[in-house]
XYZ file of C-alpha atoms in Angstrom:
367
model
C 66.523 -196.520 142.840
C 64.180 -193.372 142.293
C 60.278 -193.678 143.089
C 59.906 -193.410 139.476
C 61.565 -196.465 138.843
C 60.130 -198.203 141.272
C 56.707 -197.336 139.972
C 58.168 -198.116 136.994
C 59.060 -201.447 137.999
C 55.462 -201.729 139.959
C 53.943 -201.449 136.670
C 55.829 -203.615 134.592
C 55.262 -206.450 137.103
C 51.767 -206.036 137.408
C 51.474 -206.316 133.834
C 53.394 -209.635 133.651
C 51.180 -210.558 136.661
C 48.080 -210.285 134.584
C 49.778 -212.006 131.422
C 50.743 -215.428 133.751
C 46.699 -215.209 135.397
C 45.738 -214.624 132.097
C 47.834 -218.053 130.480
C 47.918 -220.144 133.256
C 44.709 -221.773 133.814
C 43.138 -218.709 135.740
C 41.535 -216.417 133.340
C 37.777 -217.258 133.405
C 38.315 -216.063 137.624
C 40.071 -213.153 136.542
C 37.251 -212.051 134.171
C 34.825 -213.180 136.674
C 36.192 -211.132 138.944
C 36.392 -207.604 136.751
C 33.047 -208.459 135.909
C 31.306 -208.588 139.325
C 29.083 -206.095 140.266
C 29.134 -203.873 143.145
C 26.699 -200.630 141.057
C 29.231 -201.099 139.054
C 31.710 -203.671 137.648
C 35.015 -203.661 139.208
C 36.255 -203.084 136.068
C 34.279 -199.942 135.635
C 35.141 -199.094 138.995
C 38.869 -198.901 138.204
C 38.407 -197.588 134.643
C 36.380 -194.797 135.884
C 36.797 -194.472 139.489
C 40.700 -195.451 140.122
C 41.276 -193.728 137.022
C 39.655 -190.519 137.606
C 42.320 -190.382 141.069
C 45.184 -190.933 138.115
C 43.821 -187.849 136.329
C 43.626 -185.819 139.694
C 47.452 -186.328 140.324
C 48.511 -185.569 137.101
C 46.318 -182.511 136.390
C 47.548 -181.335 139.816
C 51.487 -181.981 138.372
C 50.681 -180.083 135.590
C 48.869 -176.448 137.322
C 52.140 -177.187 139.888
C 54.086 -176.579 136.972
C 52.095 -174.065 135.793
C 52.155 -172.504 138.817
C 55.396 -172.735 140.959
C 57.267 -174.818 138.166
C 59.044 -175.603 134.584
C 55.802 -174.308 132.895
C 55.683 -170.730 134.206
C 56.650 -168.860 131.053
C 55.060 -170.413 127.815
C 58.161 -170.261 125.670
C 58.620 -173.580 128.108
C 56.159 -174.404 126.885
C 55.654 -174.187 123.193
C 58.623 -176.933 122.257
C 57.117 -179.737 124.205
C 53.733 -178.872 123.769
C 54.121 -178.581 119.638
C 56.131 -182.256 119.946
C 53.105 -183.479 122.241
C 50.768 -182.359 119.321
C 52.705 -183.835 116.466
C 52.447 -187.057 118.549
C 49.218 -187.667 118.388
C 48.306 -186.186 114.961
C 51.095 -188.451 113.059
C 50.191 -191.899 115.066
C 46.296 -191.117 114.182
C 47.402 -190.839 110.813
C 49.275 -193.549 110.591
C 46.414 -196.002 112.136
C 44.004 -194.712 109.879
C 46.319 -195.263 106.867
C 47.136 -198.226 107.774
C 42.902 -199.416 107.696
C 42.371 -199.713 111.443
C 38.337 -199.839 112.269
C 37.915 -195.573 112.836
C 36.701 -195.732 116.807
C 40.174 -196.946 117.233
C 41.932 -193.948 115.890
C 42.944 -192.050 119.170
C 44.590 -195.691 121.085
C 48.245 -195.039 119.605
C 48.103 -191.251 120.248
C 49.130 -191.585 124.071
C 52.031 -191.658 126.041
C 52.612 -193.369 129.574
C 53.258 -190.858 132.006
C 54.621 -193.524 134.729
C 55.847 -196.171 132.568
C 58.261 -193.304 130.244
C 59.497 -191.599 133.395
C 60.009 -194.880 135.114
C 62.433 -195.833 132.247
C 64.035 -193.067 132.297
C 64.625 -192.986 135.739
C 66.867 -196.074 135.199
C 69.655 -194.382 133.649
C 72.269 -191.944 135.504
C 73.075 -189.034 134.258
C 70.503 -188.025 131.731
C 69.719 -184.285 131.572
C 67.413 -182.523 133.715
C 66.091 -180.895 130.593
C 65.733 -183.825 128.856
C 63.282 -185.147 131.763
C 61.129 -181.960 131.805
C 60.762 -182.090 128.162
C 59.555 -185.799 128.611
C 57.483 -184.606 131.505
C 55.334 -181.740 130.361
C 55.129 -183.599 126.713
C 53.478 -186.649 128.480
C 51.000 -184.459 130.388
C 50.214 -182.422 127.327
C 49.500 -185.567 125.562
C 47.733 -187.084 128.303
C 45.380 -183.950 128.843
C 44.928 -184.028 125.125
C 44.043 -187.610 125.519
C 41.082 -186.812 128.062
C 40.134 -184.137 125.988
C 39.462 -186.798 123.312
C 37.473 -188.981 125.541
C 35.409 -185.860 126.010
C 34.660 -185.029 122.923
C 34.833 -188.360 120.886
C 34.266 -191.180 123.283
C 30.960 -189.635 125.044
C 27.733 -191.695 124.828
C 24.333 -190.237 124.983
C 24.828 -187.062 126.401
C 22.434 -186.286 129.579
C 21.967 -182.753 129.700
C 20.278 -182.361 133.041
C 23.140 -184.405 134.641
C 25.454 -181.930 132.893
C 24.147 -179.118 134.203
C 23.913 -180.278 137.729
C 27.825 -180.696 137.304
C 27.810 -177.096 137.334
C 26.592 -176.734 141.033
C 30.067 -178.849 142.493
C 32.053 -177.106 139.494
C 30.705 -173.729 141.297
C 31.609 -174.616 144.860
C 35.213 -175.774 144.108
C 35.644 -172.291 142.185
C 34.268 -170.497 144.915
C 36.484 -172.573 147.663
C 39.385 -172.399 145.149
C 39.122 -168.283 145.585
C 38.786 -168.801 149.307
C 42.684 -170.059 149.336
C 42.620 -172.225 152.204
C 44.908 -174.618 153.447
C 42.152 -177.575 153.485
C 41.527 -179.293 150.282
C 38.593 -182.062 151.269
C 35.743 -179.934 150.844
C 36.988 -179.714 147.504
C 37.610 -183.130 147.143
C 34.466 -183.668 147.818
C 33.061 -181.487 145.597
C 34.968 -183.468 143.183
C 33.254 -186.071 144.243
C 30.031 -185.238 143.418
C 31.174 -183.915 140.150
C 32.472 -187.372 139.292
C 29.190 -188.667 140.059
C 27.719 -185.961 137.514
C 29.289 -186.154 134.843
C 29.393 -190.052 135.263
C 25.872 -190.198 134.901
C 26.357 -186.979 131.980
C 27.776 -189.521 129.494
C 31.218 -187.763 129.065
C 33.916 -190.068 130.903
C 34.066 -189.564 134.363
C 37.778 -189.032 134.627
C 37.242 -185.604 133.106
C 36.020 -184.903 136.617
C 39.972 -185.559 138.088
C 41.522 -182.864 135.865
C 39.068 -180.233 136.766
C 39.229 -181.055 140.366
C 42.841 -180.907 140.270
C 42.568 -177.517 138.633
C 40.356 -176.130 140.994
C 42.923 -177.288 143.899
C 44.587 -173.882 145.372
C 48.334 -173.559 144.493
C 48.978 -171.234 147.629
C 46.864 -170.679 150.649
C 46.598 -166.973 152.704
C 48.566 -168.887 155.401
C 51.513 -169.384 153.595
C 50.906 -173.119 152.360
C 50.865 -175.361 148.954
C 47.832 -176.757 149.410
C 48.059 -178.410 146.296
C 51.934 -179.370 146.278
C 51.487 -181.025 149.618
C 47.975 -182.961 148.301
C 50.070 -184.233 144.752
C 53.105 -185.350 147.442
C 51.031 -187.195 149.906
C 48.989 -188.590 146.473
C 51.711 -190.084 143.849
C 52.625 -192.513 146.123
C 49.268 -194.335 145.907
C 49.074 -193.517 142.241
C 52.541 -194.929 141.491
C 51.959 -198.385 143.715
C 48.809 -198.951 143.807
C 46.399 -196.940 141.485
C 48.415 -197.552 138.040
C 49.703 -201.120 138.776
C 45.701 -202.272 139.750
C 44.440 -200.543 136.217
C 47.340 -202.314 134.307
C 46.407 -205.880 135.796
C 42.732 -205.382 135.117
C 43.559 -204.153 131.175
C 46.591 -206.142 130.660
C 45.313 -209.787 130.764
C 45.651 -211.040 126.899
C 45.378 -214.571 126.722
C 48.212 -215.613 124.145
C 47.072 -218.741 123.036
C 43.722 -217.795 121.673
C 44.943 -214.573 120.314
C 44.469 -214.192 116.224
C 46.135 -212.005 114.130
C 44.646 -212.432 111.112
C 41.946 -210.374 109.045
C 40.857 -207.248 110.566
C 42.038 -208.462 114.005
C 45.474 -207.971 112.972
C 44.542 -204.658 111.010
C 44.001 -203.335 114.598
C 46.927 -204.547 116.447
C 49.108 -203.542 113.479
C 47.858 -199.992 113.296
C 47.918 -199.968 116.780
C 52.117 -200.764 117.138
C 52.582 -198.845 114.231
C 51.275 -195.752 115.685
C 52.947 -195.805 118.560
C 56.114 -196.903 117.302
C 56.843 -195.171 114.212
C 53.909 -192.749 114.427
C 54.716 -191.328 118.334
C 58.719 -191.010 117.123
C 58.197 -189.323 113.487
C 55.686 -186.869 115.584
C 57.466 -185.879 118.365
C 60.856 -185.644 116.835
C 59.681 -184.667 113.109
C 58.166 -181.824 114.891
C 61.380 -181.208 117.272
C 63.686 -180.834 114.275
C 61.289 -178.030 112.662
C 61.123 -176.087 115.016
C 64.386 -175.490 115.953
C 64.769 -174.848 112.139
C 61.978 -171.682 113.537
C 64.722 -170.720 116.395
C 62.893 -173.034 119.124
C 66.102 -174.430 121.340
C 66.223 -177.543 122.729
C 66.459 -177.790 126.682
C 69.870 -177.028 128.377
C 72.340 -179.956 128.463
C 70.008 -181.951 125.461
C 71.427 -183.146 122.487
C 69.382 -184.709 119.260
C 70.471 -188.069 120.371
C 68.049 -187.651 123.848
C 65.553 -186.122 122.241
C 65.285 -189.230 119.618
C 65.396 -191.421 123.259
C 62.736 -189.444 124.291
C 60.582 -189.551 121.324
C 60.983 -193.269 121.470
C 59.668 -193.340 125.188
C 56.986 -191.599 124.279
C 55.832 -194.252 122.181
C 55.036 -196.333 125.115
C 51.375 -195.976 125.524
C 50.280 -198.672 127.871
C 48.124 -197.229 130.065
C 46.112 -194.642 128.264
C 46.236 -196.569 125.137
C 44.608 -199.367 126.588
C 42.235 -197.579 128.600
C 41.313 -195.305 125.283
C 41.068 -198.845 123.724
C 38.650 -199.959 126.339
C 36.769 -197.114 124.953
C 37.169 -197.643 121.393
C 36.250 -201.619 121.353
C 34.309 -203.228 124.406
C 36.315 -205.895 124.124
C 36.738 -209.142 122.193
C 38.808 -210.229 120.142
C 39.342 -206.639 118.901
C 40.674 -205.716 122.253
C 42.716 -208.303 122.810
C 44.424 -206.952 119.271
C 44.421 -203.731 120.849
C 46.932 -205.164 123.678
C 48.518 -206.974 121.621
C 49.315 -203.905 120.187
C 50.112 -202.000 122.792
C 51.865 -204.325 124.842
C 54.623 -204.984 121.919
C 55.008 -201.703 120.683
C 54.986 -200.566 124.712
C 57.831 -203.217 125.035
C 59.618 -202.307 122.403
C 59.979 -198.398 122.493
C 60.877 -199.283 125.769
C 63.792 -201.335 125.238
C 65.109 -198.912 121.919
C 64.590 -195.637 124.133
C 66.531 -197.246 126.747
C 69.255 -198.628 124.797
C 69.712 -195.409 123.483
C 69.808 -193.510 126.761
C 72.280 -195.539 128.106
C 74.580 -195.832 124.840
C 74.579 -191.858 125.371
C 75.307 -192.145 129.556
C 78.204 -194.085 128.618
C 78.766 -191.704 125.708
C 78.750 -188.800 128.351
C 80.872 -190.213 130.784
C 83.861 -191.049 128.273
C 83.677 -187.246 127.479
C 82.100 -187.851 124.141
C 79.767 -184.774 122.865
C-alpha cells in the first residue's frame, strides 16, 4: 500500500476515533482537553500551530512543482487551475442559494489534499495524469482556500504586528537568495513570522505558505534544499500532523445533533456544496474548456475526470478548519461536520466506485 493510502487510512481512523470519544461517554474530557490552556488552547495550538506545518509542506509541494515539476510550463497549468476555480465559485454559490448563514460561505469550497490522494491511491492502475490533475487542483484550491482566510476570515487587523512581519519576511528573502543547503535559519525565520502575523489578526497559517516559498529549490552546492526538507516533512504531516487536526475537529456528538431550522440550513448547504457544487465546478468547467482546445492529461478519459471531480468534493480537513473559522462552534458547527463528514463520506465512496468500475474497465481492454 502507497504512503498515500496509508495516510489516507491514518486519517480516516482518526476521524472515527474522535466520533466513538465523542459518543461513548468521553466527550466532556475530550473538550476539556482541546480547551486547556498552555498561551493557548490546544485546540488553537493545532488549528494554528500544527496547521501552519500542513501549509509549509504543501506550499513547498507546490514551488517543487513549480520548480523542478508538473507545473513548469503554465499550459500545465491553466486546466487544473481553471477546474480548481470553478470549484470553489459553484459550491459558494450553491451554499448561499441554498440560505446558509453568509460567514459560512467559503466551508464547501475546499478539497482534501490527503484524504483525495489517499483514495486514490487505493486503486491500481489509474493514470498518472489523472493524479497530477487531482494534485495541482487540490493545491490550487487549497492555496485559494488560505487566501480566503486572509482576506475574509481576519479579525482586527494589528498593523504594527504586520509590519514587524516584514523584518522575518526580509531575512528569509535575503537567505532564500543566499541558496544554501541549510534551511533552519529560515525555518526560523518562519517562526517568528508565525508569531507576527499571529498576533497581526490574519490566520497564522498564512505564515507556512510563505515560508515554504521562501525555501530555496536548488542550493550553489548542487542540492534540493527544499525537495529534501518536503521528503523528510510529509511523513509527519501524513501520520501525525493531519490525523491529530482531524481528531480535534472531527468529534460530533450524534445524539444531540439537530437538524432542524437553520441548523440544518447549514449542514445542508454545507453537503450540497461539496457534493454537487465541487463536481458541477470542477467538471462543468473541464468540459468547457476543452470545447476552447484545453486537452485533458495523457492516458485520461471523461470518466476519471468525473472520479476526480467527485474526490474533490471531499473537504474534510480544510472545510472544517474554514468552518472553525466561520462558526466558533455550537450547534452550528456541529452542522458544519455534519456536513462535511457525510458529504466527505460520500464523494468518497462515488469517486471510488467509479475509479475502480474504470480499473476493471481498463484491464478488460475496454476504452
Amino acid at each position: 500500500m502507497t504512503k498515500e493510502a496509508l495516510g489516507g487510512m491514518a486519517l480516516i481512523g482518526a476521524t472515527l476515533l474522535a466520533l466513538a470519544v465523542a459518543n461513548l461517554g468521553g466527550l466532556q474530557a475530550y473538550e476539556a482537553a482541546l480547551h486547556a490552556e498552555f498561551g493557548l488552547s490546544v485546540l488553537h495550538w493545532i488549528n494554528d500551530g500544527l496547521m501552519a506545518v500542513f501549509f509549509l509542506s504543501v506550499g513547498m509541494e507546490l514551488k517543487h512543482e513549480m520548480v523542478d515539476g508538473a507545473l513548469r510550463k503554465p499550459s500545465a497549468v491553466a486546466l487544473p487551475g481553471l477546474a480548481a476555480l470553478g470549484g470553489m465559485v459553484v459550491p459558494a454559490l450553491i451554499y448561499l442559494w441554498i440560505g446558509g448563514p453568509v460567514q459560512g460561505w467559503a466551508i464547501p469550497t475546499a478539497t482534501d489534499i490527503a484524504f483525495a490522494l489517499g483514495i486514490m491511491a487505493l486503486v491500481p492502475g489509474v493514470p498518472a495524469g489523472l493524479r497530477s490533475f487531482l494534485l495541482t487542483l487540490a493545491i490550487l484550491d487549497d492555496l485559494g482556500a488560505i487566501l480566503v482566510i486572509a482576506i475574509f476570515y481576519g479579525h482586527d487587523l494589528q498593523v504594527t504586528w504586520l509590519a514587524l512581519a516584514l523584518v522575518p519576511l526580509a531575512g528569509m528573502v535575503t537567505l532564500m537568495r543566499l541558496r544554501q543547503d541549510r534551511t533552519w535559519p529560515i525555518l526560523a525565520l518562519g517562526a517568528v513570522l508565525w508569531v507576527c502575523v499571529l498576533q497581526s489578526g490574519l490566520h497564522a497559517t498564512l505564515a507556512g505558505v510563505v515560508t515554504a516559498f521562501c525555501l530555496p529549490a536548488h542550493s550553489r552546492s548542487g542540492g534540493h534544499p527544499l525537495h529534501d526538507l518536503q521528503t523528510r516533512l510529509s511523513p509527519w504531516v501524513a501520520f501525525a500532523i493531519v490525523p491529530i487536526f482531524a481528531f480535534a475537529n472531527a468529534g460530533l456528538p450524534l445524539a444531540d445533533l439537530s437538524l432542524t431550522g437553520a441548523d440544518g440550513v447549514i449542514a445542508l448547504g454545507v453537503a450540497a456544496g461539496l457534493l454537487v457544487g465541487k463536481f458541477v465546478g470542477v467538471f462543468g468547467v473541464t468540459v468547457l474548456l476543452s470545447r476552447f482546445g484545453l486537452a485533458l492529461p495523457a492516458g485520461v478519459g471523461w470518466g476519471h475526470l468525473a472520479a476526480a471531480a467527485l474526490l474533490a468534493g471531499i473537504g474534510f480537513t480544510m472545510s472544517l478548519f474554514i468552518g472553525g473559522l466561520a462558526f466558533r462552534g455550537g450547534e452550528e458547527m456541529n452542522a458544519v461536520r455534519a456536513g462535511v463528514l457525510g458529504a466527505s463520506t460520500l464523494a468518497a465512496v462515488l469517486g471510488l466506485t467509479l475509479l475502480r468500475i474504470l480499473s476493471g474497465a481498463r484491464g478488460k481492454g475496454a476504452v
